[in-house]
Short mmCIF file of N, CA, C and O in Angstrom, two decimals:
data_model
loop_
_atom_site.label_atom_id
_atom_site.label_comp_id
_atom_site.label_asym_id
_atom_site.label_seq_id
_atom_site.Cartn_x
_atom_site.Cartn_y
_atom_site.Cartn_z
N UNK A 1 -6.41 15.28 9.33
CA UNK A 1 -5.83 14.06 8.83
C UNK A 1 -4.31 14.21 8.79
O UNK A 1 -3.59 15.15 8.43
N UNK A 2 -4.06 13.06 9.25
CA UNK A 2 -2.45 13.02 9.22
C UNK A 2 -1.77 12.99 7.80
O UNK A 2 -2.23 12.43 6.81
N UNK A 3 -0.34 13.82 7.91
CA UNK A 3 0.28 13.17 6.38
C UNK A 3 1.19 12.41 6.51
O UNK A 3 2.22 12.65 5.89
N UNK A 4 1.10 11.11 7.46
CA UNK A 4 1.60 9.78 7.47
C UNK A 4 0.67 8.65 7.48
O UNK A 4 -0.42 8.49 8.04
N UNK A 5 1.36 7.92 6.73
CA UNK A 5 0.52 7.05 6.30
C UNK A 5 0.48 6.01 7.22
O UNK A 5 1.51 5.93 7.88
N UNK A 6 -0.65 4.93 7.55
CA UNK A 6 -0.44 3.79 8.63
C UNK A 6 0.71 2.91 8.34
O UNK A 6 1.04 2.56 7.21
N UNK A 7 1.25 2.60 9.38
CA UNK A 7 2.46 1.62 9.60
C UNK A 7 2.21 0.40 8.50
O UNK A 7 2.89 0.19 7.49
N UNK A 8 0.91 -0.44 9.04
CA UNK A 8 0.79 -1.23 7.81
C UNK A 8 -0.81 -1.11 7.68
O UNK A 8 -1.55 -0.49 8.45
N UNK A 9 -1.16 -1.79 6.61
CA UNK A 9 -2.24 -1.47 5.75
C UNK A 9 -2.71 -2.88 4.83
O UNK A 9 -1.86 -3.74 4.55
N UNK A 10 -4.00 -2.99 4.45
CA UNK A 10 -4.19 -4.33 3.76
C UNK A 10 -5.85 -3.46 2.79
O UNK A 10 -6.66 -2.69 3.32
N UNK A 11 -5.87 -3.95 1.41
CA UNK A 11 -6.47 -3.87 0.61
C UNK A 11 -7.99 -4.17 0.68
O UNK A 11 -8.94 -3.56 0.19
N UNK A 12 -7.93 -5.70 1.72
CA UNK A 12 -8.44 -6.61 1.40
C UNK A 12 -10.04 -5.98 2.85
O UNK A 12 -9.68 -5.59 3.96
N UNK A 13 -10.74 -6.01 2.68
CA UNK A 13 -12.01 -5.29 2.94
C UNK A 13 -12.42 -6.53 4.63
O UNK A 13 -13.24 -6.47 5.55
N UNK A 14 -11.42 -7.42 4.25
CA UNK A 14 -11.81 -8.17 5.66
C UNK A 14 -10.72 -8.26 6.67
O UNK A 14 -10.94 -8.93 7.68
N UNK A 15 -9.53 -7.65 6.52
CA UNK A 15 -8.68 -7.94 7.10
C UNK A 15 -8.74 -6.60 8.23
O UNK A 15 -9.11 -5.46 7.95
N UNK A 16 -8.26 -7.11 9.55
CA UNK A 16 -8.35 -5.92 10.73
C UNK A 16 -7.20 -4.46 9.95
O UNK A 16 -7.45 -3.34 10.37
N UNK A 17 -6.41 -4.55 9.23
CA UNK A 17 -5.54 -3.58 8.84
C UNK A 17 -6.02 -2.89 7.73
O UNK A 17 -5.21 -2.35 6.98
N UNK A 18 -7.57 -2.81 7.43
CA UNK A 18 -8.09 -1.92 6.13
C UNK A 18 -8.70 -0.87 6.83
O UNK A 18 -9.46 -0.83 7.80
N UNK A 19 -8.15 0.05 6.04
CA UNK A 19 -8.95 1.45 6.28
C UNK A 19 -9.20 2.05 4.81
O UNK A 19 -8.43 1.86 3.86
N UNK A 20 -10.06 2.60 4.77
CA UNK A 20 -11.29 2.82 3.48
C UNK A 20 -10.59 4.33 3.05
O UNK A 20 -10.13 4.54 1.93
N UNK A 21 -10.60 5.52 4.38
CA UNK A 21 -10.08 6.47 4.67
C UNK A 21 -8.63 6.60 3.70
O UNK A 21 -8.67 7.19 2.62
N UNK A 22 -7.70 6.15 4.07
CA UNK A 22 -6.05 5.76 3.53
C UNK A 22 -5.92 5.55 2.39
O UNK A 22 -5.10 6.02 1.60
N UNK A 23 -7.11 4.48 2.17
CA UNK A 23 -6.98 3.83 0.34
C UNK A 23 -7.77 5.10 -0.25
O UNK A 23 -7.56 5.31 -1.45
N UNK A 24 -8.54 5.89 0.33
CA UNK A 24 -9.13 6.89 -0.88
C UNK A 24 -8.28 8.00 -1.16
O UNK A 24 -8.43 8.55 -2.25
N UNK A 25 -7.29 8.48 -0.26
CA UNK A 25 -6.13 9.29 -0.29
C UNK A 25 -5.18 8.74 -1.42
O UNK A 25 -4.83 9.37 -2.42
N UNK A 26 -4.88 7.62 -1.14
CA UNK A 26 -4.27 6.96 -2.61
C UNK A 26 -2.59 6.43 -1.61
O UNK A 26 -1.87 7.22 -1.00
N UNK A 27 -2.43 5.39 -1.70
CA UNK A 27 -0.92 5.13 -0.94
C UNK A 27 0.25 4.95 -2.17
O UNK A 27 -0.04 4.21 -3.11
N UNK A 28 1.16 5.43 -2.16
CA UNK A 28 2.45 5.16 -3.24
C UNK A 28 3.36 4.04 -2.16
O UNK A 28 3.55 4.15 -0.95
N UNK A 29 3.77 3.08 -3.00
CA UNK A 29 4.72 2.14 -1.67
C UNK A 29 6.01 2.07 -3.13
O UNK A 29 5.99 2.01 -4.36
N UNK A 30 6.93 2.11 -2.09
CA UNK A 30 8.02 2.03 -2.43
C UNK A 30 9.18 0.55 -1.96
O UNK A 30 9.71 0.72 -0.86
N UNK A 31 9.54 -0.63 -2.62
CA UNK A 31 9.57 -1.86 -1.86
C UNK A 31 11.40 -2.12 -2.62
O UNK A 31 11.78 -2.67 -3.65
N UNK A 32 11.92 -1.60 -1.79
CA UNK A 32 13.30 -1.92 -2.24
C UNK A 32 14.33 -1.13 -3.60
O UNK A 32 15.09 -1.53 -4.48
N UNK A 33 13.57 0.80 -2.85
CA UNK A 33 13.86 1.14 -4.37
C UNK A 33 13.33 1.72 -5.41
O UNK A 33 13.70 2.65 -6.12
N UNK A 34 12.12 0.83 -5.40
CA UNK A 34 11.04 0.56 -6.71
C UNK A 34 9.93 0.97 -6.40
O UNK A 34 9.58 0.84 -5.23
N UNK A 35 9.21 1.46 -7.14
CA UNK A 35 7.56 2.01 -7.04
C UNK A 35 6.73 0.59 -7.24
O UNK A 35 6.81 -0.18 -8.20
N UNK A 36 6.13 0.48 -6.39
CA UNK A 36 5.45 -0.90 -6.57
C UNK A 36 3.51 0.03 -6.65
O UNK A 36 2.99 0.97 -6.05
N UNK A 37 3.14 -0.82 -7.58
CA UNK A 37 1.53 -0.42 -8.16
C UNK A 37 0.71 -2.26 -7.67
O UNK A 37 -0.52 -2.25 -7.74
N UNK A 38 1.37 -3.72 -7.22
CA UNK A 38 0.49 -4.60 -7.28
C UNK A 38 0.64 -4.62 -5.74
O UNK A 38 0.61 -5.82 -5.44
N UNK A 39 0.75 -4.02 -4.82
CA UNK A 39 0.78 -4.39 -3.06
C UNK A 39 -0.40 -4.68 -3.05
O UNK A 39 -1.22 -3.98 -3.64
N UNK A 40 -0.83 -6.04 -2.21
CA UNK A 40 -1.83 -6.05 -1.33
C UNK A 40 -2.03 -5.64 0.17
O UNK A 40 -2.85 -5.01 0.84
N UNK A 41 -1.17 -6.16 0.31
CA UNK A 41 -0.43 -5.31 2.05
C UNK A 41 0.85 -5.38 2.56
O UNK A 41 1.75 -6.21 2.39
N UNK A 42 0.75 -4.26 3.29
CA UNK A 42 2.24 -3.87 3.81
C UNK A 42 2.71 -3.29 4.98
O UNK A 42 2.24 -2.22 5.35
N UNK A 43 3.82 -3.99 5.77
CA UNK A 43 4.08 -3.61 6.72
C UNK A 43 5.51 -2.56 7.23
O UNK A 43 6.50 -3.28 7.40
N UNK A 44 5.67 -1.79 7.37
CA UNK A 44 6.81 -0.39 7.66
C UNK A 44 7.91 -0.62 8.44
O UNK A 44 9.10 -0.28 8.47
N UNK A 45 6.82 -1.58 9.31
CA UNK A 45 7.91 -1.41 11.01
C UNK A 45 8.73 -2.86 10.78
O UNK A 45 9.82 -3.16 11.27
N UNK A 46 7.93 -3.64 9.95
CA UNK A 46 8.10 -5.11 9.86
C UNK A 46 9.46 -5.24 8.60
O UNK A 46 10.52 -5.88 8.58
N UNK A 47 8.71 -4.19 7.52
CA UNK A 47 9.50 -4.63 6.61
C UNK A 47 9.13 -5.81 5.20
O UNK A 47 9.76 -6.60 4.49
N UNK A 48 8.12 -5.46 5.33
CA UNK A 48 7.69 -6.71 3.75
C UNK A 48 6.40 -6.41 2.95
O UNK A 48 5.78 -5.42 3.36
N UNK A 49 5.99 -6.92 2.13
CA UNK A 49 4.71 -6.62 1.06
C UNK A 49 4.22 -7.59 0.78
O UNK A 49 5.03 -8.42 0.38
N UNK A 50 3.04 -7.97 0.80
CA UNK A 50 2.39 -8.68 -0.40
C UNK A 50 1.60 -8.66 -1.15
O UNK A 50 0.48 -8.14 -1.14
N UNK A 51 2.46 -9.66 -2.34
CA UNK A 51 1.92 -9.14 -3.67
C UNK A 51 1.00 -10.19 -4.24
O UNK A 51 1.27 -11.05 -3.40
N UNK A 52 0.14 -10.77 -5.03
CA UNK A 52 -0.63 -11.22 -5.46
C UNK A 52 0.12 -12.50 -6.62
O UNK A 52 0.91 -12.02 -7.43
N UNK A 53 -0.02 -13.48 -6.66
CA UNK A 53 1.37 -14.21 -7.71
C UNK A 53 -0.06 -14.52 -8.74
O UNK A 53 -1.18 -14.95 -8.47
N UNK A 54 0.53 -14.13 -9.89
CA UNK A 54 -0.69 -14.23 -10.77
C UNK A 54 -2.25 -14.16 -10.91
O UNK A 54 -2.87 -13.11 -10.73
N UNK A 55 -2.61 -14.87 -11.10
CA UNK A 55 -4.27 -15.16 -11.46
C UNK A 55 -4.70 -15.94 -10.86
O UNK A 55 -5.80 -16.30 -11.27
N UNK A 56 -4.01 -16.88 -9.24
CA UNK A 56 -4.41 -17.61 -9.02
C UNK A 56 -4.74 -16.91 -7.61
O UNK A 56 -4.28 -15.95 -7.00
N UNK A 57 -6.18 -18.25 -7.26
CA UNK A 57 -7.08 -17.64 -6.02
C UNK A 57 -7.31 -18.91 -5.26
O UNK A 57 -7.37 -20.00 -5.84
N UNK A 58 -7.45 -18.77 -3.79
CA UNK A 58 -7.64 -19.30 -3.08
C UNK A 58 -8.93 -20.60 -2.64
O UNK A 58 -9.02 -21.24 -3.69
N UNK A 59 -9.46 -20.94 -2.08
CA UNK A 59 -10.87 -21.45 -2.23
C UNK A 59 -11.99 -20.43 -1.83
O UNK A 59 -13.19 -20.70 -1.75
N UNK A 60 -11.36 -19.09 -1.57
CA UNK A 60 -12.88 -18.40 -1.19
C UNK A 60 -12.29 -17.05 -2.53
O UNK A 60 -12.93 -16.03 -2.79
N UNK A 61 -11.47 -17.30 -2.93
CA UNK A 61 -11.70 -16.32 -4.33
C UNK A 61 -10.96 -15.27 -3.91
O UNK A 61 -11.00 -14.25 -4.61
N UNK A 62 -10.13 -15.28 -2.70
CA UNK A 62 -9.05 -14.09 -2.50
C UNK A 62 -8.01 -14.67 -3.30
O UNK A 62 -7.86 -15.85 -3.62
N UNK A 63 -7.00 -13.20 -3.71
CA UNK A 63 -5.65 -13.88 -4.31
C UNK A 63 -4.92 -14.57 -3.67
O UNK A 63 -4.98 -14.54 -2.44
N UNK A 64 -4.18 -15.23 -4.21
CA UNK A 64 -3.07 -16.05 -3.51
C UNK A 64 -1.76 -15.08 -3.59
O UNK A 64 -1.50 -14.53 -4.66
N UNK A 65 -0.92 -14.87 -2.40
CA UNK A 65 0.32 -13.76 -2.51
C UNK A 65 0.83 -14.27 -1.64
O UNK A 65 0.47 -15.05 -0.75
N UNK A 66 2.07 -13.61 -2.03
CA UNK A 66 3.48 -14.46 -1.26
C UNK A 66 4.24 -12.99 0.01
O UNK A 66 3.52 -12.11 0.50
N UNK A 67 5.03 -13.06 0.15
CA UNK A 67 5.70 -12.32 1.40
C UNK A 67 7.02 -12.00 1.04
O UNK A 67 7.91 -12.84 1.19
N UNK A 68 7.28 -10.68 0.50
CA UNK A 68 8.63 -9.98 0.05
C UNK A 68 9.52 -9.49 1.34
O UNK A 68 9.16 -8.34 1.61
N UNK A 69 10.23 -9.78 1.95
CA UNK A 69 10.99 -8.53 2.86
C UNK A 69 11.88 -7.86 2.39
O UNK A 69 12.67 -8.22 1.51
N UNK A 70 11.82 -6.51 3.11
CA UNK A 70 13.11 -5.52 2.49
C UNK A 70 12.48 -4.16 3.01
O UNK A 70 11.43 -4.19 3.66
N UNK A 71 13.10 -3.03 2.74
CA UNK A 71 12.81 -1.86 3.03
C UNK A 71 11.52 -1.19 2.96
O UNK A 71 11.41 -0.92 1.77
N UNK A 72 10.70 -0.86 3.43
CA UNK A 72 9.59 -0.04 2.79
C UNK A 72 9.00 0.79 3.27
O UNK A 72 8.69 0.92 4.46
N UNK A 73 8.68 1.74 2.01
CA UNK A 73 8.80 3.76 2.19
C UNK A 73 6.78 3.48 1.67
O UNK A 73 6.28 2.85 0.74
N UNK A 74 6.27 4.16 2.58
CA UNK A 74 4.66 4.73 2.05
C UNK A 74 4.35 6.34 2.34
O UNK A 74 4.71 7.05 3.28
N UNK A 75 3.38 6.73 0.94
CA UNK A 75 3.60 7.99 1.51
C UNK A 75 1.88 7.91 0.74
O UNK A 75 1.36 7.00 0.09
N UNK A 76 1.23 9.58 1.23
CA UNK A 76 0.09 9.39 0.75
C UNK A 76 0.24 10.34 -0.92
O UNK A 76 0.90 11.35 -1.18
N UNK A 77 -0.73 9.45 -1.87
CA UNK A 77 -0.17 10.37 -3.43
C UNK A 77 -1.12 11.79 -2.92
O UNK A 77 -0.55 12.88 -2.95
N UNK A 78 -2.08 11.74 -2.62
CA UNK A 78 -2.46 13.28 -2.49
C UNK A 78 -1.69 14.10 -2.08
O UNK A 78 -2.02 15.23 -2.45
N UNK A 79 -0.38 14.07 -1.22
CA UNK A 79 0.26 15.04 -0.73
C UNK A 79 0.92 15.50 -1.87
O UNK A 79 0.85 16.67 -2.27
N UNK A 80 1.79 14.29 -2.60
CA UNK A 80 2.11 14.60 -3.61
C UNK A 80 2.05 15.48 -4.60
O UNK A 80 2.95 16.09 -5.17
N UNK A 81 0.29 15.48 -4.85
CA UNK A 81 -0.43 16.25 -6.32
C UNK A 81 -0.71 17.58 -5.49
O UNK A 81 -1.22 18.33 -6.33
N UNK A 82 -0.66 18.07 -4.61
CA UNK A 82 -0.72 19.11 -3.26
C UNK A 82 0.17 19.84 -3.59
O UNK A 82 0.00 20.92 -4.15
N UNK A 83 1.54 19.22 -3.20
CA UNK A 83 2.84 19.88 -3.33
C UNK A 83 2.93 20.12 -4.77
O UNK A 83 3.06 21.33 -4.99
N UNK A 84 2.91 19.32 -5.99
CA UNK A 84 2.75 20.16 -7.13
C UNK A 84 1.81 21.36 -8.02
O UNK A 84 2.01 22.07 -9.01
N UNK A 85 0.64 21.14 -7.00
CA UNK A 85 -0.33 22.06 -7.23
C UNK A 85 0.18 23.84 -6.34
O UNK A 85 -0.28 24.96 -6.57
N UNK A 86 1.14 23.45 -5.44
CA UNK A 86 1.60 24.41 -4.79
C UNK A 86 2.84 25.21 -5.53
O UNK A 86 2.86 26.44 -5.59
N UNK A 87 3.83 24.40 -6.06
CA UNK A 87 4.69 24.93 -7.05
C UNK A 87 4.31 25.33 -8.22
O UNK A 87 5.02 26.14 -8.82
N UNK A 88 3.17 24.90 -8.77
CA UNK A 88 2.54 25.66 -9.86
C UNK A 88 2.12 26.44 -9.55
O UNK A 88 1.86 27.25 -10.45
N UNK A 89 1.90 26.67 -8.76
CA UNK A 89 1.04 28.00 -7.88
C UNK A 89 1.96 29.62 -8.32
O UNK A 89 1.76 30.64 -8.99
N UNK A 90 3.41 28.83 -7.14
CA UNK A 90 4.40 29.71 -7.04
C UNK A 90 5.17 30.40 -8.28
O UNK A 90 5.88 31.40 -8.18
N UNK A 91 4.85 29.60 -9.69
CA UNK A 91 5.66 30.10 -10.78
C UNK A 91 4.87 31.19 -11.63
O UNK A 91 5.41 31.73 -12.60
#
């Protein structure tokens, strides 16, 4: 398994950009800066996120989300808890 994460990625279990694989690794997205925890999907090469705008849903019960552009960093969190499990190691 690679330790890059896909270019872009989507939550949503029907969309051609879900992988099951990626989301169980755990993705950290980073959207201008900021640690973002509400992405529904996101694109790298493109440049944008979306996020979910409240509580409101569509007519088939998906969220309704809007389209952020700006910078964006993904990385996988397992590498993360890896690399700290490795420096604890070392001390």
């Amino acid at each position: 398994m690679t330790d890059t994460p896909p270019d872009r990625l989507s939550i949503q279990p029907k969309s051609p950009h879900f992988d099951q694989a990626a989301l169980q690794r755990g993705i950290g997205i980073r959207f201008k800066g900021v640690e973002r925890t509400d992405v529904e999907e996101y694109s790298i090469s493109e440049g944008w996120i979306r996020v979910a705008v409240g509580r409101k849903t569509d007519r088939h019960g998906n969220p309704l989300t809007i389209k952020l552009s700006g910078p964006v960093e993904a990385w996988f969190q397992d590498a993360d808890k890896a690399a700290a499990d490795e420096s604890s190691d070392s001390e």
